[in-house]
mmCIF file of C-alpha atoms and ligand atoms in Angstrom:
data_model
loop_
_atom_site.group_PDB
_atom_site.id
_atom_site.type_symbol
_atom_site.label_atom_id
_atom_site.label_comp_id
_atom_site.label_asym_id
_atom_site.label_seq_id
_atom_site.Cartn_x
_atom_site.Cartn_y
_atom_site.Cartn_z
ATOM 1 C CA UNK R 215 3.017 7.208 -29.919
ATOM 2 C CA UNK R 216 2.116 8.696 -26.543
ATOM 3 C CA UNK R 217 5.482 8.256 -23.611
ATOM 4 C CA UNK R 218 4.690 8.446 -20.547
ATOM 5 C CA UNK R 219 8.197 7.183 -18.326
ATOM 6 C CA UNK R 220 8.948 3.863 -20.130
ATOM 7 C CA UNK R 221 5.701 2.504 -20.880
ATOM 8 C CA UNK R 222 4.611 3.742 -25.017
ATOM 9 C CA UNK R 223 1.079 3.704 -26.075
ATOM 10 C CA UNK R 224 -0.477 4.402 -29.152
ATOM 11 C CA UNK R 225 -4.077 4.624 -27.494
ATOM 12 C CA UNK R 226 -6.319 5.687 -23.963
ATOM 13 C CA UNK R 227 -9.310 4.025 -23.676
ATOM 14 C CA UNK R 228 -11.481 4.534 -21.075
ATOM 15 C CA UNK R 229 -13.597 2.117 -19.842
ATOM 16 C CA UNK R 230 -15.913 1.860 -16.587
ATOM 17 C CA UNK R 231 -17.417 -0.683 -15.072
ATOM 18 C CA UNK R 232 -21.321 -0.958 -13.964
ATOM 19 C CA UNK R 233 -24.076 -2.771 -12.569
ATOM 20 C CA UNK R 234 -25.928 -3.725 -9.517
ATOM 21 C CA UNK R 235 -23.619 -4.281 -5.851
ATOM 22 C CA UNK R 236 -22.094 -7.424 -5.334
ATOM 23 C CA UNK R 237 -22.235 -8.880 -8.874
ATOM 24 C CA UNK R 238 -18.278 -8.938 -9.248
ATOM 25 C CA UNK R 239 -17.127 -5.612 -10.773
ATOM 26 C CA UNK R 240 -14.161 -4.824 -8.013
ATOM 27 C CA UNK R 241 -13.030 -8.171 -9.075
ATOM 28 C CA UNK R 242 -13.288 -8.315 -12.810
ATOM 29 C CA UNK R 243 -11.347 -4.943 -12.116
ATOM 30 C CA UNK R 244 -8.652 -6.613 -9.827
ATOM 31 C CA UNK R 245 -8.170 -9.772 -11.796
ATOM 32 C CA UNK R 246 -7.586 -7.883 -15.070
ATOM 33 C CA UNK R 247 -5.412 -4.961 -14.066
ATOM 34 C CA UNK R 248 -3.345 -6.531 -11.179
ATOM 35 C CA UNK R 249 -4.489 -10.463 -11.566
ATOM 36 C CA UNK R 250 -6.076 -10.578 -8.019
ATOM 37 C CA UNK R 251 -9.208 -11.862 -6.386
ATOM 38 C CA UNK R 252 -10.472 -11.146 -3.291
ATOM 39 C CA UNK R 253 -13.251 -13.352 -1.302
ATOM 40 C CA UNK R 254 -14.288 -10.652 1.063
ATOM 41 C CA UNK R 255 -16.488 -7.889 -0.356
ATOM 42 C CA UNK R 256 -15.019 -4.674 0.235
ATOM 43 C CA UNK R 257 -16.713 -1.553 1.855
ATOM 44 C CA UNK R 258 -14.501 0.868 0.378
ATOM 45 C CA UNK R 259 -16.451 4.034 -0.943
ATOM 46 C CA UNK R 260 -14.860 6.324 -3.849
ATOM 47 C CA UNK R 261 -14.069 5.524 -7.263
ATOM 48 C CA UNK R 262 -10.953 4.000 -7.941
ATOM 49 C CA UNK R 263 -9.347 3.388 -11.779
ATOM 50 C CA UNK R 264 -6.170 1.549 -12.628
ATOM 51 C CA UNK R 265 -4.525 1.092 -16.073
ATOM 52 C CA UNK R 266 -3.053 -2.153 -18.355
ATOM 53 C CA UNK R 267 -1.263 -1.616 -21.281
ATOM 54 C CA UNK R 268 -1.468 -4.630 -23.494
ATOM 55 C CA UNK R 269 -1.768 -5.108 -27.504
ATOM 56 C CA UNK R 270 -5.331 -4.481 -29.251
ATOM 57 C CA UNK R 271 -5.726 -5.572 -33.126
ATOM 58 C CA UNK R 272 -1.500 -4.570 -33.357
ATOM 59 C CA UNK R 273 -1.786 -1.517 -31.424
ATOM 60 C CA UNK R 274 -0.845 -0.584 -27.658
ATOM 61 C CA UNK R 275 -3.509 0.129 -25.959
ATOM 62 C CA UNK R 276 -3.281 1.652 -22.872
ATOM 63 C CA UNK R 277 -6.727 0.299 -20.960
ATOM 64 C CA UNK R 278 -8.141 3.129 -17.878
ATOM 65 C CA UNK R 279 -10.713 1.072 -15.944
ATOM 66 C CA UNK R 280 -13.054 2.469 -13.485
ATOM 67 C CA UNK R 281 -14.583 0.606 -10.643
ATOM 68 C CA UNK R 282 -17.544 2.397 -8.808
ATOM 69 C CA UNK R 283 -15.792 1.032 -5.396
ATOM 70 C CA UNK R 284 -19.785 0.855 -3.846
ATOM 71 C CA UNK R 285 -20.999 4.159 -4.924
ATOM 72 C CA UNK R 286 -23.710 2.252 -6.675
ATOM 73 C CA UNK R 287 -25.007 1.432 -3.793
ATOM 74 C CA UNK R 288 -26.240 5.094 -2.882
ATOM 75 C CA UNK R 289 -26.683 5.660 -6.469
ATOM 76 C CA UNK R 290 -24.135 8.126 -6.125
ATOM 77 C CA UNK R 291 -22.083 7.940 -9.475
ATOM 78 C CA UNK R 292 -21.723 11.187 -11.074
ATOM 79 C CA UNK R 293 -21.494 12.136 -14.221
ATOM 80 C CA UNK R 294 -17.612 12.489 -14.223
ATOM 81 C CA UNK R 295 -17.416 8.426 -14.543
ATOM 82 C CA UNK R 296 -19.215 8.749 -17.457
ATOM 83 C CA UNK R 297 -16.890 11.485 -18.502
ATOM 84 C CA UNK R 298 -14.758 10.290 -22.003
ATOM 85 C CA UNK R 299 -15.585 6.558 -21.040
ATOM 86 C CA UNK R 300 -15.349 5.242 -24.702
ATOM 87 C CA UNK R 301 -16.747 1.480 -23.310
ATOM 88 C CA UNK R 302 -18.937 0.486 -20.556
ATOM 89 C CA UNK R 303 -18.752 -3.596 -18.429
ATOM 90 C CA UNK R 304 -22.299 -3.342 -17.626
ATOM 91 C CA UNK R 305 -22.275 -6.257 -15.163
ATOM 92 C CA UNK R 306 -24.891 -8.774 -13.563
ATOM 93 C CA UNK R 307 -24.504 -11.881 -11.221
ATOM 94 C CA UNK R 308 -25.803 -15.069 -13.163
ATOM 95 C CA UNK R 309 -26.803 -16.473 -9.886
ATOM 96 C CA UNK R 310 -28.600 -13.862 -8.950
ATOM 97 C CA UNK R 311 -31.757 -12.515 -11.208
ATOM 98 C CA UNK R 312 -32.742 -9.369 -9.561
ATOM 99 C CA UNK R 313 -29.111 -7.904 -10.963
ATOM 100 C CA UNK R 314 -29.852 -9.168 -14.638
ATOM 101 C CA UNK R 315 -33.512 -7.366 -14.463
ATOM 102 C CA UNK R 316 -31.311 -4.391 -13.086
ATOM 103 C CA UNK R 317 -29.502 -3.819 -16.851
ATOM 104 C CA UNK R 318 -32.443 -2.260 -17.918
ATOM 105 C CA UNK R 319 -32.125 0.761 -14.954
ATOM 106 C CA UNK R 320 -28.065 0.453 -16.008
ATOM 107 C CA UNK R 321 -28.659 0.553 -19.519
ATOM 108 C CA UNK R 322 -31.009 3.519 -19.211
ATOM 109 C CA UNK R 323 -28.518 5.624 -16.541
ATOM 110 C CA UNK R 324 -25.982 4.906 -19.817
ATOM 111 C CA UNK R 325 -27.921 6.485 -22.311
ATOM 112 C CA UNK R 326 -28.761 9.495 -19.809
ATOM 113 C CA UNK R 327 -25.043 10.070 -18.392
ATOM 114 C CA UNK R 328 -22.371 8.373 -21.376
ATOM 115 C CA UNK R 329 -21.377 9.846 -24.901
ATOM 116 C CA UNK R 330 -24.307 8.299 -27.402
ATOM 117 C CA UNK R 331 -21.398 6.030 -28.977
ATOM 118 C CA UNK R 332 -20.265 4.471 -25.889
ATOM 119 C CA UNK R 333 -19.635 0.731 -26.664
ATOM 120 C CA UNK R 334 -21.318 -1.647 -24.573
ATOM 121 C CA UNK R 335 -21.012 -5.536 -23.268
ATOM 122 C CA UNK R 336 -22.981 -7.370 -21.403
ATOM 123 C CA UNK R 337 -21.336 -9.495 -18.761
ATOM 124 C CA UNK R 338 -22.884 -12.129 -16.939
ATOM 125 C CA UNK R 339 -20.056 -12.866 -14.023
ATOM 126 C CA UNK R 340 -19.716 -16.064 -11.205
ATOM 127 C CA UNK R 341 -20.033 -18.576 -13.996
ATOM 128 C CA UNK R 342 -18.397 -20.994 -11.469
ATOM 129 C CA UNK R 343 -21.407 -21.439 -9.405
ATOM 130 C CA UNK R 344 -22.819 -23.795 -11.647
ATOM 131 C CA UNK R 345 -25.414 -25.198 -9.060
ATOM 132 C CA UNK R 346 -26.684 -21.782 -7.962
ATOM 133 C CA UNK R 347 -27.166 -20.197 -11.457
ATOM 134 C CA UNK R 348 -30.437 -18.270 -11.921
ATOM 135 C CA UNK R 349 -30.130 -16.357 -15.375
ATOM 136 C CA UNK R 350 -30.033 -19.098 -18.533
ATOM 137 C CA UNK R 351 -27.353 -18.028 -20.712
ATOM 138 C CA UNK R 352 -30.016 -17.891 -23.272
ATOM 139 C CA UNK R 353 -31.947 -14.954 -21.963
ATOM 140 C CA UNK R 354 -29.248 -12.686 -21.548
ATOM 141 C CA UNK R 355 -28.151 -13.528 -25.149
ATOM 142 C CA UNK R 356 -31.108 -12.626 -26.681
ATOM 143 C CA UNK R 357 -31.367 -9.461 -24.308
ATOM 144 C CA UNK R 358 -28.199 -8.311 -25.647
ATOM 145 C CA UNK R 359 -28.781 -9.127 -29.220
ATOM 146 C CA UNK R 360 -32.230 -6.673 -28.864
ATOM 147 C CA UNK R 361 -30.277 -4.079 -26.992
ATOM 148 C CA UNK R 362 -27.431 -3.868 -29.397
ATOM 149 C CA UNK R 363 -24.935 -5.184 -26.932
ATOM 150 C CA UNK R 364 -22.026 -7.629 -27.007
ATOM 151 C CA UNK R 365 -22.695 -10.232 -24.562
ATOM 152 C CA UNK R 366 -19.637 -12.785 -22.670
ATOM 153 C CA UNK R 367 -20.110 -14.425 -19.548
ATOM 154 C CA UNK R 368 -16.952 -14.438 -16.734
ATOM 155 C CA UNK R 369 -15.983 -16.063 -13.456
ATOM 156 C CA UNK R 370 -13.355 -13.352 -11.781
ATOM 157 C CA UNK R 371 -12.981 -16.261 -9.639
ATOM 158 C CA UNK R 372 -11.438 -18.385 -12.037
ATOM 159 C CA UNK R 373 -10.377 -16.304 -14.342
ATOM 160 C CA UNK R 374 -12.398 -17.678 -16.733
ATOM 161 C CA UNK R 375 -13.026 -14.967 -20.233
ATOM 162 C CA UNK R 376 -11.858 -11.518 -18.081
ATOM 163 C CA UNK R 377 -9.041 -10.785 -20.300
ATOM 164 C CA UNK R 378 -11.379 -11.864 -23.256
ATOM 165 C CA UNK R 379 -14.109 -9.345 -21.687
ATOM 166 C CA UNK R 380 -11.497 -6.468 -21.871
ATOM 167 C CA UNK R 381 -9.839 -7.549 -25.507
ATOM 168 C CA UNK R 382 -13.265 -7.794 -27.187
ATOM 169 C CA UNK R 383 -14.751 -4.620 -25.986
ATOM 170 C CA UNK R 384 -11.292 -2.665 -26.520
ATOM 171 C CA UNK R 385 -11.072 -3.795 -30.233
ATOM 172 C CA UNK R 386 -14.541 -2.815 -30.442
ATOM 173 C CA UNK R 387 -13.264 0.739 -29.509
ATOM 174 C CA UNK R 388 -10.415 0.769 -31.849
ATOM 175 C CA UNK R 389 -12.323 -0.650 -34.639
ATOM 176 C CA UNK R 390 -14.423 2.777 -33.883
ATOM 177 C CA UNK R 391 -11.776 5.063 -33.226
ATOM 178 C CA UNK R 392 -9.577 3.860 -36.346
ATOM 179 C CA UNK R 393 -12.621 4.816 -38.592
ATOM 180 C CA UNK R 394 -13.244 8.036 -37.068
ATOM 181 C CA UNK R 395 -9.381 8.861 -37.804
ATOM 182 C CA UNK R 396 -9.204 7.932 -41.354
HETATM 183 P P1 GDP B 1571 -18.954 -5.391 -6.646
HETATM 184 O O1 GDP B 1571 -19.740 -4.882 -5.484
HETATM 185 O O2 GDP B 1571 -19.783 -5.493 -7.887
HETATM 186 O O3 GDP B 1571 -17.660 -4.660 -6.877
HETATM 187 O O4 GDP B 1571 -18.593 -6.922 -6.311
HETATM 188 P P2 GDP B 1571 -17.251 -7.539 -5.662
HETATM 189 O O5 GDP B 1571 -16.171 -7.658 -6.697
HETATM 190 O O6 GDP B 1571 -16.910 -6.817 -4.399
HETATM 191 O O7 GDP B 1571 -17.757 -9.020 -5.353
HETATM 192 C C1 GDP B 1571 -18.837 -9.277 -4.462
HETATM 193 C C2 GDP B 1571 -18.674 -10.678 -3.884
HETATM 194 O O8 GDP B 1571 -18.776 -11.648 -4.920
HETATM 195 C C3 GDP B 1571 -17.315 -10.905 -3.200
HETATM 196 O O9 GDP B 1571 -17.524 -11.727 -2.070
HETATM 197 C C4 GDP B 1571 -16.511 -11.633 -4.272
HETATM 198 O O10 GDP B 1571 -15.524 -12.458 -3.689
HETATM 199 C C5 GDP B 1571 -17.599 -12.436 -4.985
HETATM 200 N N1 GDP B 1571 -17.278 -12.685 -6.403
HETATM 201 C C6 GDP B 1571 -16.911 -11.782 -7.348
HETATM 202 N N2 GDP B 1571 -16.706 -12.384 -8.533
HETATM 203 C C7 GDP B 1571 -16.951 -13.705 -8.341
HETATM 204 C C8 GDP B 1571 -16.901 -14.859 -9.184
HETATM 205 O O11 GDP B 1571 -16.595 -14.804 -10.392
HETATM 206 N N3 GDP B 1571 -17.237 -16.054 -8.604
HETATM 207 C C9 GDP B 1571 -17.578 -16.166 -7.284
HETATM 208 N N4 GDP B 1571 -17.871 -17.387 -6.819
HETATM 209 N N5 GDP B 1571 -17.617 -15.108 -6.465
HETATM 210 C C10 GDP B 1571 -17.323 -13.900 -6.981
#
């Protein structure tokens, strides 16, 4: 087990967060590693991670998240984001179509810049907008299901399935990881 002050971990995942500007990822990244949301969409540029320890399948697990902090919006992310990221948030806006057509362009920039084995969800955010939603659940579960992906829809708002989002995809990786280490 790792030490690092007080805080023990038996495993560093890193995980980053993508998809199209606006769709939620600053606050999927706020409301899981600090619990916050914030209405305003910010115009800070630079990537920015923070880290949650918490308790995967019995193990600590200590969680690195990476927001892009807008650099998708010059399609500026390098390939150091990519760098070690053993899971990937690959996010759209339900209300919003153009940003679920967008996964394609995401999924593709994955396969070019991650490591081959990079696991992958699918998350359809802003589920509490109920009356302005333009992507049937349906659709993006079948997408998913052809791409290979695991698929959960959020609202950071309302803190509806974030922590699920994070659990599933980091006992994905540690269902991975423990294999490779037997
Ligand atoms: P990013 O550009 O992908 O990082 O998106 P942000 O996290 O900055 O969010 C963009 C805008 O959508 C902001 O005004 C947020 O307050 C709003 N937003 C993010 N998540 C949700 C959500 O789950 N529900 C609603 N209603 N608004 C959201």
């Amino acid at each position: 087990m790792a030490r690092r002050g007080e805080e023990e971990y038996d495993y560093l995942f890193k995980v980053v967060l993508i998809g199209d500007s606006g769709v939620g990822k600053s606050n999927l990244f706020s409301r899981f590693t600090r619990n916050e949301f914030c209405l305003e969409s910010k115009s800070t540029i630079g990537v920015e991670f923070a880290t949650r320890t918490l308790e995967v399948e019995g193990r600590m697990v200590k969680a690195q998240i990476w927001d892009t902090a807008g650099q998708e919006r010059y399609r500026a992310i390098t390939s150091a984001y990519y760098r070690g990221a053993l899971g990937a948030l690959l996010v759209y806006d339900v209300t919003k179509p153009t940003s679920f057509e967008n996964v394609t362009r995401w999924l593709k920039e994955l396969r070019d810049h991650a490591d081959a084995n990079i696991v992958i969800m699918l998350i359809g955010n802003k589920t509490d907008l109920k009356h302005l939603r333009g992507v049937a659940t349906e659709d993006a579960q079948s997408y998913a299901e052809k791409e290979g992906l695991s698929f959960i829809e959020t609202s950071a708002l309302e803190a509806t399935n974030v922590d699920k989002a994070f659990q599933t995809i980091l006992a994905q990786i540690y269902r991975i990881i423990s294999k490779k280490s037997l």
